[in-house]
Short mmCIF file of C-alpha atoms in Angstrom, two decimals:
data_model
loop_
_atom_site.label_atom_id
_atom_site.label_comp_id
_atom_site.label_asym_id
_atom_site.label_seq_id
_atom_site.Cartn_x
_atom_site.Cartn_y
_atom_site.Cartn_z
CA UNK A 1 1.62 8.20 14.52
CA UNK A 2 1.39 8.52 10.84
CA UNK A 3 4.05 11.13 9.48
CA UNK A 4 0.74 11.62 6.43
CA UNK A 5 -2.15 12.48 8.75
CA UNK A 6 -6.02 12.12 7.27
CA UNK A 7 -8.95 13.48 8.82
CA UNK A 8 -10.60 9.73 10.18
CA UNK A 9 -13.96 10.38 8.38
CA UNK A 10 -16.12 13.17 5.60
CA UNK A 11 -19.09 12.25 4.33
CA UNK A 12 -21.38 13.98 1.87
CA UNK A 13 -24.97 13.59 -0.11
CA UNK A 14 -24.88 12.10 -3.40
CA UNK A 15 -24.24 14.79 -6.01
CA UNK A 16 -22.09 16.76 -3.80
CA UNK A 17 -18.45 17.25 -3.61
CA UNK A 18 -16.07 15.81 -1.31
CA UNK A 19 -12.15 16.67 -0.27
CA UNK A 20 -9.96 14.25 1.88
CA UNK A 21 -6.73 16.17 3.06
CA UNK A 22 -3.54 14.05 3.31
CA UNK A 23 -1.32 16.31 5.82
CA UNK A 24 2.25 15.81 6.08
CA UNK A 25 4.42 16.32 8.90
CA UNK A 26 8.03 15.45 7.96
CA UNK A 27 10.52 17.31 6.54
CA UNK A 28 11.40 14.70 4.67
CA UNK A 29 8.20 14.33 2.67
CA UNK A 30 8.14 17.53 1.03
CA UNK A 31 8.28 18.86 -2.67
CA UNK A 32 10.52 16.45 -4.44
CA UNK A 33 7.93 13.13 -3.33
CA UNK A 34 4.43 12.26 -4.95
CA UNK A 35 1.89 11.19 -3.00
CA UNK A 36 -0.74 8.77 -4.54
CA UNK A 37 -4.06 7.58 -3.56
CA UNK A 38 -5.74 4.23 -2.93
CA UNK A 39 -9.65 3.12 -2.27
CA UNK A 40 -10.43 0.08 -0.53
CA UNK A 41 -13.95 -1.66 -0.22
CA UNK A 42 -14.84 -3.41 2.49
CA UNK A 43 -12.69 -6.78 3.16
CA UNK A 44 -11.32 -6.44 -0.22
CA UNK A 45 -7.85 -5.26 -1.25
CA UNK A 46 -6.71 -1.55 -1.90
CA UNK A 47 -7.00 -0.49 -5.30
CA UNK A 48 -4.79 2.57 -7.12
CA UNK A 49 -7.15 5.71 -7.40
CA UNK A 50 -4.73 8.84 -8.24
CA UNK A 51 -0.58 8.14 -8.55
CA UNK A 52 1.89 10.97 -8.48
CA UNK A 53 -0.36 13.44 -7.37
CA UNK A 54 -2.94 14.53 -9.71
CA UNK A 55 -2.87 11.15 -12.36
CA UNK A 56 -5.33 8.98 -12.66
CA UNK A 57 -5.38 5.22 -14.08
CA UNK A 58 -7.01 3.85 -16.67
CA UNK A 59 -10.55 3.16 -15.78
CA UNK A 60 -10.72 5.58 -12.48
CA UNK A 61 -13.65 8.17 -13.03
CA UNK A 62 -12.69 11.50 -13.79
CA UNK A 63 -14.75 12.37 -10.47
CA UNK A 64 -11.85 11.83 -8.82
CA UNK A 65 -8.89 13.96 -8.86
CA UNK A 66 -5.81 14.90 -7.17
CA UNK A 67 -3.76 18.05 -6.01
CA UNK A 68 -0.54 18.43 -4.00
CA UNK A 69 1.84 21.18 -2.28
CA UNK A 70 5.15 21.13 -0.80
CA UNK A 71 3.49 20.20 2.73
CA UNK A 72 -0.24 18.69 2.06
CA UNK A 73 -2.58 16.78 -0.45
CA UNK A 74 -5.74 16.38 -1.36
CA UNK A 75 -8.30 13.68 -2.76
CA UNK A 76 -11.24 15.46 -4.55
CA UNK A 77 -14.65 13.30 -5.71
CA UNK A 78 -17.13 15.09 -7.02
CA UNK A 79 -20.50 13.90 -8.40
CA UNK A 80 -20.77 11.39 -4.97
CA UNK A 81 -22.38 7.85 -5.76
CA UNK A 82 -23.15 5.29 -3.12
CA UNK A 83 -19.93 3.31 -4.92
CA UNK A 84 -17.90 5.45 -3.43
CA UNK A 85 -18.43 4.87 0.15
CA UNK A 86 -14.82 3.05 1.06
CA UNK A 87 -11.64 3.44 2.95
CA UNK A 88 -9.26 6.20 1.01
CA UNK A 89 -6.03 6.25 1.47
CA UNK A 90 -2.66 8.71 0.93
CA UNK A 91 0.86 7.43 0.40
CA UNK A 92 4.31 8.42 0.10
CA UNK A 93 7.85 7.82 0.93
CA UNK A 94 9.62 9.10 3.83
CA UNK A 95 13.51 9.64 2.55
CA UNK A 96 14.92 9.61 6.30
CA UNK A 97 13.68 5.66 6.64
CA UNK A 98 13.92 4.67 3.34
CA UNK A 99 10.49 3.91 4.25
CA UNK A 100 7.21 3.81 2.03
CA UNK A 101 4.20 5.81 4.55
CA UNK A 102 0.58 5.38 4.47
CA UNK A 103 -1.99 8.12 5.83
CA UNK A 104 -4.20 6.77 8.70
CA UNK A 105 -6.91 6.31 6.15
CA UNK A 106 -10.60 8.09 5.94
CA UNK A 107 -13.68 6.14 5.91
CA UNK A 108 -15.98 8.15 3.17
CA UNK A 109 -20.08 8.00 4.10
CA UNK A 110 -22.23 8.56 1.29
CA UNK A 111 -25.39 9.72 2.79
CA UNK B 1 -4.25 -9.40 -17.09
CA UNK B 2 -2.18 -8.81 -14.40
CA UNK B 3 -2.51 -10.38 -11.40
CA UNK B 4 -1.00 -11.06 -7.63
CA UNK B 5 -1.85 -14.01 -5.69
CA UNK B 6 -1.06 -14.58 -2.16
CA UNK B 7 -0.57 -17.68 0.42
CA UNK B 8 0.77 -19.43 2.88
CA UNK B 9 -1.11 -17.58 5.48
CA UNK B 10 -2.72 -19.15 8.82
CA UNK B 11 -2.32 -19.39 12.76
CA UNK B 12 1.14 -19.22 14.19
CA UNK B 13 1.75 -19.16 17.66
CA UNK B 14 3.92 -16.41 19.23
CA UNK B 15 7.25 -17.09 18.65
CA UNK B 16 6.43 -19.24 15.23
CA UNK B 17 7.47 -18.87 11.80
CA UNK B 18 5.46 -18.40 8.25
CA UNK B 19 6.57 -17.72 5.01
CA UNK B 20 4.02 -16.20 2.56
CA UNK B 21 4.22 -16.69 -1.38
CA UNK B 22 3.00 -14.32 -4.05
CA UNK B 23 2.70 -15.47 -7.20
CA UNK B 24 2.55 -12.96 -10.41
CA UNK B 25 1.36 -13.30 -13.83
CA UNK B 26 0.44 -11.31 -16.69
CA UNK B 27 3.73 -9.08 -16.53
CA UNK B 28 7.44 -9.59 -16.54
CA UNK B 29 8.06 -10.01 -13.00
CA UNK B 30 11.60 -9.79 -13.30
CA UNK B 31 11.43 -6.31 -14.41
CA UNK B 32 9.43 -4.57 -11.54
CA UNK B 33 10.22 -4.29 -7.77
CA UNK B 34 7.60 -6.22 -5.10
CA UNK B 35 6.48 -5.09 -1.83
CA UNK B 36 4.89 -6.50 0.92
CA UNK B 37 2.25 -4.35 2.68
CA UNK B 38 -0.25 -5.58 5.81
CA UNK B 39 -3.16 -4.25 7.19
CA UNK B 40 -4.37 -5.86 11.00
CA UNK B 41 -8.36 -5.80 11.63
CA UNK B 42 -9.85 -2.67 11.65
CA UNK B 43 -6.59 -0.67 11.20
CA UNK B 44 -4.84 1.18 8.23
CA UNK B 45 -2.42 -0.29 5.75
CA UNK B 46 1.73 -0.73 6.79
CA UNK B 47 4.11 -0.98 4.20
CA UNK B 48 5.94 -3.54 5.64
CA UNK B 49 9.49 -4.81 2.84
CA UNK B 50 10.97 -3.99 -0.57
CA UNK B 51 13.15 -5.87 -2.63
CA UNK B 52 14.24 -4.68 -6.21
CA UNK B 53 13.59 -6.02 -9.28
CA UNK B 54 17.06 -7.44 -8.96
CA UNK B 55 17.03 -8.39 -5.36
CA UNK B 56 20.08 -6.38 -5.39
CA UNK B 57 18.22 -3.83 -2.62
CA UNK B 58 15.74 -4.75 0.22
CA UNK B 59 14.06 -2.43 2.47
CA UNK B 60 11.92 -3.11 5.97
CA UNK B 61 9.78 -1.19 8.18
CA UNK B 62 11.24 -0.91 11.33
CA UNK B 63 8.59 -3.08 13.16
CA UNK B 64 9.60 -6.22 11.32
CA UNK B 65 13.55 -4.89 10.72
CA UNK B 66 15.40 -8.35 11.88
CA UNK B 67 12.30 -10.69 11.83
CA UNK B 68 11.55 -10.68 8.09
CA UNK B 69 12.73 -11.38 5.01
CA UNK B 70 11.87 -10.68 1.70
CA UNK B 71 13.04 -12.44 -1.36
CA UNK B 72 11.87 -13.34 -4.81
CA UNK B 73 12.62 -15.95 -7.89
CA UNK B 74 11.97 -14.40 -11.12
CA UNK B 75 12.31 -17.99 -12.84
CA UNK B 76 9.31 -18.96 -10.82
CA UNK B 77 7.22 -15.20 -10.86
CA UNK B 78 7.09 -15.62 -7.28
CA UNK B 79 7.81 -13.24 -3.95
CA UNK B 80 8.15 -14.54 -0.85
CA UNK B 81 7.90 -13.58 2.86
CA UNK B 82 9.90 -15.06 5.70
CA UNK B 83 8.94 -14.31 9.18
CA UNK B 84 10.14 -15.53 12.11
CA UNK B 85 9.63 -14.71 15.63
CA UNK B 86 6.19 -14.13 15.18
CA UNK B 87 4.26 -11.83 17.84
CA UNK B 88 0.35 -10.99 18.41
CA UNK B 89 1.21 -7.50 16.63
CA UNK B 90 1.81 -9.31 13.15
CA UNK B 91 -1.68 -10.52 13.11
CA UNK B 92 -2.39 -8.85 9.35
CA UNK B 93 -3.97 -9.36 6.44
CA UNK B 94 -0.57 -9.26 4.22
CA UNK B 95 -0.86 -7.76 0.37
CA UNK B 96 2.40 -8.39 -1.83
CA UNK B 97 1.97 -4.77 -4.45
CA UNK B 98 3.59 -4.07 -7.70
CA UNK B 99 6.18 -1.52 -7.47
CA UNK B 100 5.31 1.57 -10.11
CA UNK B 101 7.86 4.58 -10.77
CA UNK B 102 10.97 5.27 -9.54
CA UNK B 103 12.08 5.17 -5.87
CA UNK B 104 10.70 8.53 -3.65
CA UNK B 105 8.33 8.76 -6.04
CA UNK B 106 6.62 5.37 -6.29
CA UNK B 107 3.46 3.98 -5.68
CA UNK B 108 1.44 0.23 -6.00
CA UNK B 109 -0.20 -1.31 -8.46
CA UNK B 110 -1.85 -3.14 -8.70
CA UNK B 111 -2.47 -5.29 -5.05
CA UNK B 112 -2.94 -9.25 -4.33
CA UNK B 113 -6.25 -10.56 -2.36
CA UNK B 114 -4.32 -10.71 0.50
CA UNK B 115 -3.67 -13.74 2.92
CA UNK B 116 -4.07 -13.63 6.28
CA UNK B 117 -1.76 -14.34 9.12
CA UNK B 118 -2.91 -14.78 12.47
CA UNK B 119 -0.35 -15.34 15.61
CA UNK B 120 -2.09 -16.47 18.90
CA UNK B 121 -2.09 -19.37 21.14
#
């Protein structure tokens, strides 16, 4: 079990806005680590959305954005487009492994 | 541009060995840390190794911790995975990722295509 927990699916009309929560459940994930975002299309790799929280590289939409606290984060789109249905998902580094964590991942439905 | 290009995947059987190859351009590969991530059908994405920009520091997820190991040759732009003692569980499609930022705070960017490793028999 993922120490970054995602809720397995949202979906939303296009137009509307949209929230993916990236929950974190180790101590040692907490205010001194980012957490950054990735999308990935269907049988294609992952692709950077948001890095260190709320930034967001060149060429990413400013329909997406990003927020963080000491123990959660969150993935906001808003104007949906059918482009946007993908795989999202939330990393960050667990200090007490020396390890690099992924969230579970949430499949985003454009209806 | 930048770019990440993976191989050397295919089908192992249990117990095999494989040793994948990334192969960087458009940056100076010696300056930036590598990682190797995988992602097995229909599941999430594993960050699986580290190694510095140096190779002076390596890091492995505990699944792989004894199996695999990472390495790199700046001359040659290239990272490389050895894995041995294969099992059905590191059936993956494997991404090598650009290390970005500093440790703890770090993220990847960009991502190969991928290359796909299959162990059965």
């Amino acid at each position: 079990q993922s120490v970054l927990t995602q809720p397995p699916s949202v979906s939303g009309a296009p137009g509307q806005r949209v929230t993916i929560s990236c929950t974190v459940s180790s101590p040692y994930i907490g205010a001194g680590y980012d957490v950054h975002w990735y999308k990935q299309l269907p049988g294609t790799a992952p692709k950077l959305l948001i890095y260190a929280n709320i930034n967001r590289p060149s060429g990413v939409p400013d329909r997406f954005s990003g927020s963080k606290s000491d123990t959660s984060a969150s993935l906001a789109i808003t104007g949906l487009q059918a482009e946007d249905e993908a795989d999202y998902y939330c990393q960050s580094y667990d200090s007490s492994l020396s390890t690099w964590v992924f969230g579970g991942g949430t499949k985003l439905t454009v209806l | 541009e930048v770019q990440l290009v993976e191989s050397g995947g295919g089908l192992v059987q249990p117990g095999g060995s494989l040793r994948l190859s990334c192969a960087a351009s458009g940056f100076t590969f010696s300056n930036y840390g590598m990682n190797w991530v995988r992602q097995a059908p229909g599941k999430g994405l594993e960050w699986v190794s580290y190694i510095s920009s140096s190779s002076s520091t390596t890091y492995y997820a505990d699944s792989v911790k004894g199996r695999f190991t990472i390495s790199r040759d700046n001359a040659r732009k290239s990272l490389y995975l050895q894995m041995n003692s294969l099992r059905a569980d590191d059936t993956a499609a494997y991404y090598c990722a650009r290390d970005r930022g500093v440790t703890g705070r770090n993220w990847f960017d960009p991502w190969g295509q991928g290359t796909l490793v299959t162990v059965s028999s």
